[in-house]
PDB file of C-alpha atoms in Angstrom:
ATOM      1  CA  UNK B 132     116.638  76.043 113.692  1.00  0.00           C
ATOM      2  CA  UNK B 133     114.671  78.943 112.250  1.00  0.00           C
ATOM      3  CA  UNK B 134     112.469  78.508 109.192  1.00  0.00           C
ATOM      4  CA  UNK B 135     113.564  80.766 106.343  1.00  0.00           C
ATOM      5  CA  UNK B 136     110.977  82.429 104.105  1.00  0.00           C
ATOM      6  CA  UNK B 137     112.141  84.186 100.945  1.00  0.00           C
ATOM      7  CA  UNK B 138     109.227  86.561 100.278  1.00  0.00           C
ATOM      8  CA  UNK B 139     108.636  88.903  97.356  1.00  0.00           C
ATOM      9  CA  UNK B 140     108.708  92.521  98.639  1.00  0.00           C
ATOM     10  CA  UNK B 141     105.735  93.709  96.551  1.00  0.00           C
ATOM     11  CA  UNK B 142     103.716  90.527  96.035  1.00  0.00           C
ATOM     12  CA  UNK B 143     104.375  88.379  99.114  1.00  0.00           C
ATOM     13  CA  UNK B 144     103.470  84.741  98.561  1.00  0.00           C
ATOM     14  CA  UNK B 145     100.344  83.831 100.537  1.00  0.00           C
ATOM     15  CA  UNK B 146     101.698  80.395 101.430  1.00  0.00           C
ATOM     16  CA  UNK B 147     104.828  81.827 103.068  1.00  0.00           C
ATOM     17  CA  UNK B 148     102.856  84.531 104.890  1.00  0.00           C
ATOM     18  CA  UNK B 149     100.358  81.967 106.185  1.00  0.00           C
ATOM     19  CA  UNK B 150     103.126  79.654 107.400  1.00  0.00           C
ATOM     20  CA  UNK B 151     104.921  82.507 109.169  1.00  0.00           C
ATOM     21  CA  UNK B 152     101.696  83.571 110.874  1.00  0.00           C
ATOM     22  CA  UNK B 153     101.057  80.004 112.021  1.00  0.00           C
ATOM     23  CA  UNK B 154     104.491  80.038 113.661  1.00  0.00           C
ATOM     24  CA  UNK B 155     103.533  83.259 115.484  1.00  0.00           C
ATOM     25  CA  UNK B 156     100.185  81.792 116.568  1.00  0.00           C
ATOM     26  CA  UNK B 157     101.880  78.671 117.885  1.00  0.00           C
ATOM     27  CA  UNK B 158     104.115  80.736 120.173  1.00  0.00           C
ATOM     28  CA  UNK B 159     107.042  81.372 117.851  1.00  0.00           C
ATOM     29  CA  UNK B 160     109.365  84.361 117.590  1.00  0.00           C
ATOM     30  CA  UNK B 161     110.088  85.731 114.116  1.00  0.00           C
ATOM     31  CA  UNK B 162     112.396  88.286 112.523  1.00  0.00           C
ATOM     32  CA  UNK B 163     110.685  90.320 109.820  1.00  0.00           C
ATOM     33  CA  UNK B 164     111.472  93.369 107.632  1.00  0.00           C
ATOM     34  CA  UNK B 165     109.642  96.668 108.088  1.00  0.00           C
ATOM     35  CA  UNK B 166     109.709 100.096 106.437  1.00  0.00           C
ATOM     36  CA  UNK B 167     112.624 101.069 108.702  1.00  0.00           C
ATOM     37  CA  UNK B 168     114.665  98.003 109.682  1.00  0.00           C
ATOM     38  CA  UNK B 169     114.254  94.401 110.831  1.00  0.00           C
ATOM     39  CA  UNK B 170     112.160  93.712 113.905  1.00  0.00           C
ATOM     40  CA  UNK B 171     111.473  90.804 116.223  1.00  0.00           C
ATOM     41  CA  UNK B 172     107.801  89.849 116.286  1.00  0.00           C
ATOM     42  CA  UNK B 173     105.527  87.642 118.374  1.00  0.00           C
ATOM     43  CA  UNK B 174     101.900  87.227 119.384  1.00  0.00           C
ATOM     44  CA  UNK B 175     100.569  89.877 121.734  1.00  0.00           C
ATOM     45  CA  UNK B 176      99.950  87.653 124.774  1.00  0.00           C
ATOM     46  CA  UNK B 177     103.025  85.449 124.384  1.00  0.00           C
ATOM     47  CA  UNK B 178     105.018  85.825 127.615  1.00  0.00           C
ATOM     48  CA  UNK B 179     107.687  83.316 126.570  1.00  0.00           C
ATOM     49  CA  UNK B 180     108.428  85.209 123.342  1.00  0.00           C
ATOM     50  CA  UNK B 181     108.519  88.490 125.266  1.00  0.00           C
ATOM     51  CA  UNK B 182     111.123  87.016 127.615  1.00  0.00           C
ATOM     52  CA  UNK B 183     113.091  85.753 124.603  1.00  0.00           C
ATOM     53  CA  UNK B 184     113.127  89.258 123.071  1.00  0.00           C
ATOM     54  CA  UNK B 185     114.364  90.694 126.392  1.00  0.00           C
ATOM     55  CA  UNK B 186     117.128  88.067 126.491  1.00  0.00           C
ATOM     56  CA  UNK B 187     118.224  88.556 122.860  1.00  0.00           C
ATOM     57  CA  UNK B 188     118.351  92.332 123.204  1.00  0.00           C
ATOM     58  CA  UNK B 189     119.339  92.569 126.912  1.00  0.00           C
ATOM     59  CA  UNK B 190     116.366  94.832 127.651  1.00  0.00           C
ATOM     60  CA  UNK B 191     115.323  96.107 131.063  1.00  0.00           C
ATOM     61  CA  UNK B 192     111.795  96.536 132.433  1.00  0.00           C
ATOM     62  CA  UNK B 193     111.579 100.154 131.261  1.00  0.00           C
ATOM     63  CA  UNK B 194     111.920  99.305 127.576  1.00  0.00           C
ATOM     64  CA  UNK B 195     108.941 100.321 125.461  1.00  0.00           C
ATOM     65  CA  UNK B 196     107.715  97.448 123.332  1.00  0.00           C
ATOM     66  CA  UNK B 197     105.767  98.278 120.194  1.00  0.00           C
ATOM     67  CA  UNK B 198     102.443  96.989 118.919  1.00  0.00           C
ATOM     68  CA  UNK B 199     102.690  96.979 115.134  1.00  0.00           C
ATOM     69  CA  UNK B 200      99.154  97.570 113.890  1.00  0.00           C
ATOM     70  CA  UNK B 201      97.462  97.146 110.523  1.00  0.00           C
ATOM     71  CA  UNK B 202      95.391 100.326 110.694  1.00  0.00           C
ATOM     72  CA  UNK B 203      93.905 102.972 112.987  1.00  0.00           C
ATOM     73  CA  UNK B 204      90.889 100.810 113.827  1.00  0.00           C
ATOM     74  CA  UNK B 205      93.256  98.253 115.339  1.00  0.00           C
ATOM     75  CA  UNK B 206      95.547 100.839 116.918  1.00  0.00           C
ATOM     76  CA  UNK B 207      92.608 102.519 118.658  1.00  0.00           C
ATOM     77  CA  UNK B 208      91.818  99.333 120.602  1.00  0.00           C
ATOM     78  CA  UNK B 209      95.168  99.421 122.410  1.00  0.00           C
ATOM     79  CA  UNK B 210      95.998 103.071 123.139  1.00  0.00           C
ATOM     80  CA  UNK B 211      94.150 106.138 124.378  1.00  0.00           C
ATOM     81  CA  UNK B 212      94.288 108.848 121.739  1.00  0.00           C
ATOM     82  CA  UNK B 213      92.534 112.226 121.627  1.00  0.00           C
ATOM     83  CA  UNK B 214      91.552 114.118 118.482  1.00  0.00           C
ATOM     84  CA  UNK B 215      94.577 116.430 118.359  1.00  0.00           C
ATOM     85  CA  UNK B 216      97.061 113.590 118.788  1.00  0.00           C
ATOM     86  CA  UNK B 217      95.128 111.475 116.283  1.00  0.00           C
ATOM     87  CA  UNK B 218      95.430 114.190 113.641  1.00  0.00           C
ATOM     88  CA  UNK B 219      99.162 114.558 114.271  1.00  0.00           C
ATOM     89  CA  UNK B 220      99.734 110.822 113.955  1.00  0.00           C
ATOM     90  CA  UNK B 221      97.449 110.381 110.953  1.00  0.00           C
ATOM     91  CA  UNK B 222      99.430 113.001 109.001  1.00  0.00           C
ATOM     92  CA  UNK B 223     102.523 110.752 108.947  1.00  0.00           C
ATOM     93  CA  UNK B 224     100.923 107.308 109.036  1.00  0.00           C
ATOM     94  CA  UNK B 225     101.573 104.735 107.672  1.00  0.00           C
ATOM     95  CA  UNK B 226     105.267 105.446 108.014  1.00  0.00           C
ATOM     96  CA  UNK B 227     108.492 104.968 109.910  1.00  0.00           C
ATOM     97  CA  UNK B 228     107.316 106.345 113.246  1.00  0.00           C
ATOM     98  CA  UNK B 229     106.606 104.781 116.622  1.00  0.00           C
ATOM     99  CA  UNK B 230     104.274 106.641 118.997  1.00  0.00           C
ATOM    100  CA  UNK B 231     104.256 106.179 122.767  1.00  0.00           C
ATOM    101  CA  UNK B 232     100.769 106.552 124.214  1.00  0.00           C
ATOM    102  CA  UNK B 233      98.781 105.566 127.320  1.00  0.00           C
ATOM    103  CA  UNK B 234      97.669 101.956 126.962  1.00  0.00           C
ATOM    104  CA  UNK B 235      94.127 100.631 127.242  1.00  0.00           C
ATOM    105  CA  UNK B 236      93.225  97.578 129.305  1.00  0.00           C
ATOM    106  CA  UNK B 237      93.539  95.477 126.141  1.00  0.00           C
ATOM    107  CA  UNK B 238      97.335  95.589 126.497  1.00  0.00           C
ATOM    108  CA  UNK B 239      98.859  92.913 128.761  1.00  0.00           C
ATOM    109  CA  UNK B 240     100.366  94.497 131.874  1.00  0.00           C
ATOM    110  CA  UNK B 241     103.778  92.929 131.239  1.00  0.00           C
ATOM    111  CA  UNK B 242     104.136  94.999 128.048  1.00  0.00           C
ATOM    112  CA  UNK B 243     103.591  98.340 129.746  1.00  0.00           C
ATOM    113  CA  UNK B 244     106.188 100.784 130.961  1.00  0.00           C
ATOM    114  CA  UNK B 245     106.100 100.069 134.735  1.00  0.00           C
ATOM    115  CA  UNK B 246     105.516 103.682 135.818  1.00  0.00           C
ATOM    116  CA  UNK B 247     103.910 105.405 132.835  1.00  0.00           C
ATOM    117  CA  UNK B 248     101.576 102.531 131.795  1.00  0.00           C
ATOM    118  CA  UNK B 249     102.374 103.376 128.195  1.00  0.00           C
ATOM    119  CA  UNK B 250     103.166 101.307 125.106  1.00  0.00           C
ATOM    120  CA  UNK B 251     104.549 101.990 121.646  1.00  0.00           C
ATOM    121  CA  UNK B 252     102.348 101.702 118.554  1.00  0.00           C
ATOM    122  CA  UNK B 253     102.967 102.068 114.847  1.00  0.00           C
ATOM    123  CA  UNK B 254     101.405 101.425 111.444  1.00  0.00           C
ATOM    124  CA  UNK B 255     104.173 100.512 108.968  1.00  0.00           C
ATOM    125  CA  UNK B 256     104.271 101.357 105.281  1.00  0.00           C
ATOM    126  CA  UNK B 257     105.426  97.926 104.147  1.00  0.00           C
ATOM    127  CA  UNK B 258     103.577  95.402 101.988  1.00  0.00           C
ATOM    128  CA  UNK B 259     105.053  92.315 103.660  1.00  0.00           C
ATOM    129  CA  UNK B 260     104.201  93.509 107.181  1.00  0.00           C
ATOM    130  CA  UNK B 261     100.693  94.484 106.114  1.00  0.00           C
ATOM    131  CA  UNK B 262     100.197  90.992 104.676  1.00  0.00           C
ATOM    132  CA  UNK B 263     101.369  89.447 107.968  1.00  0.00           C
ATOM    133  CA  UNK B 264      99.055  91.673 110.000  1.00  0.00           C
ATOM    134  CA  UNK B 265      96.070  90.999 107.745  1.00  0.00           C
ATOM    135  CA  UNK B 266      96.519  87.253 108.154  1.00  0.00           C
ATOM    136  CA  UNK B 267      97.233  87.440 111.895  1.00  0.00           C
ATOM    137  CA  UNK B 268      94.216  89.649 112.617  1.00  0.00           C
ATOM    138  CA  UNK B 269      95.864  91.412 115.573  1.00  0.00           C
ATOM    139  CA  UNK B 270      98.959  93.529 116.224  1.00  0.00           C
ATOM    140  CA  UNK B 271     102.426  92.016 116.332  1.00  0.00           C
ATOM    141  CA  UNK B 272     104.313  92.515 119.571  1.00  0.00           C
ATOM    142  CA  UNK B 273     107.574  93.916 118.248  1.00  0.00           C
ATOM    143  CA  UNK B 274     111.000  95.293 119.057  1.00  0.00           C
ATOM    144  CA  UNK B 275     113.769  96.553 116.766  1.00  0.00           C
ATOM    145  CA  UNK B 276     116.260  93.814 115.969  1.00  0.00           C
ATOM    146  CA  UNK B 277     119.253  95.608 117.421  1.00  0.00           C
ATOM    147  CA  UNK B 278     121.666  93.325 119.214  1.00  0.00           C
ATOM    148  CA  UNK B 279     123.487  94.344 122.405  1.00  0.00           C
ATOM    149  CA  UNK B 280     126.713  96.326 121.895  1.00  0.00           C
ATOM    150  CA  UNK B 281     125.939  96.893 118.199  1.00  0.00           C
ATOM    151  CA  UNK B 282     125.198 100.359 116.872  1.00  0.00           C
ATOM    152  CA  UNK B 283     123.158  99.359 113.816  1.00  0.00           C
ATOM    153  CA  UNK B 284     120.508  96.693 113.229  1.00  0.00           C
ATOM    154  CA  UNK B 285     121.236  93.841 110.831  1.00  0.00           C
ATOM    155  CA  UNK B 286     119.912  94.510 107.324  1.00  0.00           C
ATOM    156  CA  UNK B 287     120.014  91.106 105.620  1.00  0.00           C
ATOM    157  CA  UNK B 288     117.665  88.211 106.263  1.00  0.00           C
ATOM    158  CA  UNK B 289     120.326  85.582 105.540  1.00  0.00           C
ATOM    159  CA  UNK B 290     122.643  87.195 108.095  1.00  0.00           C
ATOM    160  CA  UNK B 291     119.910  87.128 110.739  1.00  0.00           C
ATOM    161  CA  UNK B 292     119.227  83.474 109.935  1.00  0.00           C
ATOM    162  CA  UNK B 293     122.944  82.717 110.251  1.00  0.00           C
ATOM    163  CA  UNK B 294     123.523  84.543 113.533  1.00  0.00           C
ATOM    164  CA  UNK B 295     120.225  83.906 115.348  1.00  0.00           C
ATOM    165  CA  UNK B 296     119.306  80.517 113.931  1.00  0.00           C
ATOM    166  CA  UNK B 297     118.862  78.867 117.323  1.00  0.00           C
ATOM    167  CA  UNK B 298     117.008  81.654 119.131  1.00  0.00           C
ATOM    168  CA  UNK B 299     114.388  82.421 116.451  1.00  0.00           C
ATOM    169  CA  UNK B 300     111.638  80.283 114.958  1.00  0.00           C
ATOM    170  CA  UNK B 301     111.455  82.011 111.566  1.00  0.00           C
ATOM    171  CA  UNK B 302     113.133  84.683 109.445  1.00  0.00           C
ATOM    172  CA  UNK B 303     111.259  86.503 106.678  1.00  0.00           C
ATOM    173  CA  UNK B 304     113.534  87.859 103.957  1.00  0.00           C
ATOM    174  CA  UNK B 305     112.163  90.258 101.339  1.00  0.00           C
ATOM    175  CA  UNK B 306     115.461  91.742 100.197  1.00  0.00           C
ATOM    176  CA  UNK B 307     117.604  94.526 101.585  1.00  0.00           C
ATOM    177  CA  UNK B 308     116.070  96.191 104.621  1.00  0.00           C
ATOM    178  CA  UNK B 309     117.063  99.601 105.940  1.00  0.00           C
ATOM    179  CA  UNK B 310     119.366  99.994 108.921  1.00  0.00           C
ATOM    180  CA  UNK B 311     117.686 103.009 110.500  1.00  0.00           C
ATOM    181  CA  UNK B 312     115.005 102.390 113.148  1.00  0.00           C
ATOM    182  CA  UNK B 313     111.799 104.381 113.461  1.00  0.00           C
ATOM    183  CA  UNK B 314     111.585 107.890 114.828  1.00  0.00           C
ATOM    184  CA  UNK B 315     109.940 107.659 118.263  1.00  0.00           C
ATOM    185  CA  UNK B 316     107.491 110.321 119.419  1.00  0.00           C
ATOM    186  CA  UNK B 317     106.236 110.272 123.017  1.00  0.00           C
ATOM    187  CA  UNK B 318     102.678 111.623 123.305  1.00  0.00           C
ATOM    188  CA  UNK B 319     102.067 110.270 126.801  1.00  0.00           C
ATOM    189  CA  UNK B 320     101.927 113.788 128.293  1.00  0.00           C
ATOM    190  CA  UNK B 321      99.628 115.035 125.518  1.00  0.00           C
ATOM    191  CA  UNK B 322     102.468 116.989 123.897  1.00  0.00           C
ATOM    192  CA  UNK B 323     104.873 115.556 121.325  1.00  0.00           C
ATOM    193  CA  UNK B 324     108.385 114.783 122.540  1.00  0.00           C
ATOM    194  CA  UNK B 325     110.946 113.357 120.124  1.00  0.00           C
ATOM    195  CA  UNK B 326     112.770 110.625 122.057  1.00  0.00           C
ATOM    196  CA  UNK B 327     114.580 108.974 119.134  1.00  0.00           C
ATOM    197  CA  UNK B 328     115.474 110.373 115.730  1.00  0.00           C
ATOM    198  CA  UNK B 329     115.299 107.735 113.049  1.00  0.00           C
ATOM    199  CA  UNK B 330     113.869 107.019 109.626  1.00  0.00           C
ATOM    200  CA  UNK B 331     110.840 109.314 109.914  1.00  0.00           C
ATOM    201  CA  UNK B 332     111.275 113.089 109.654  1.00  0.00           C
ATOM    202  CA  UNK B 333     110.904 114.414 113.223  1.00  0.00           C
ATOM    203  CA  UNK B 334     110.627 118.102 112.264  1.00  0.00           C
ATOM    204  CA  UNK B 335     106.819 118.333 112.424  1.00  0.00           C
ATOM    205  CA  UNK B 336     106.913 117.165 116.053  1.00  0.00           C
ATOM    206  CA  UNK B 337     109.566 119.590 117.283  1.00  0.00           C
TER     207      UNK B 337
END
């Protein structure tokens, strides 16, 4: 059964954050709220958790996983980014955007798109996620919590706990979470391509 953490959205309790991070470090898979919708999160090198995410969401090998990063210093370790792209991303970050970029060698091969060798990255504008990332000290391997054959992600922590109790190790609930996923911008060719319209305004990239 999944641990359930009721966390304040603006002043997350350190004890709950620390316990959730320990679950991640010990190989666990968590559901957590972001500035767009709920996501599944695990430690970067955790192959078992990656396989569990694929199973829960019925994902194929071409799915882009996302590294949720605390800041640009962390993001820059995992993707190749030139000055023009950096400026474009910085203008809307932190925020509800995911950017697809060429990965560095720091990213485990199993996370990469098999042909493009790319990975998704984002810096969320959410206090609870930032607290998790600060305690973890590395990005969270993440994927939107959108179940197969459902059009919208779940928005309530208690509902996630109820429905996914035996496939998750923890659920973090900080109140109502949005149902719209991030806007995804693919910069892998050096030019912005909007591949998913979501919470973030895509107009500056079109």
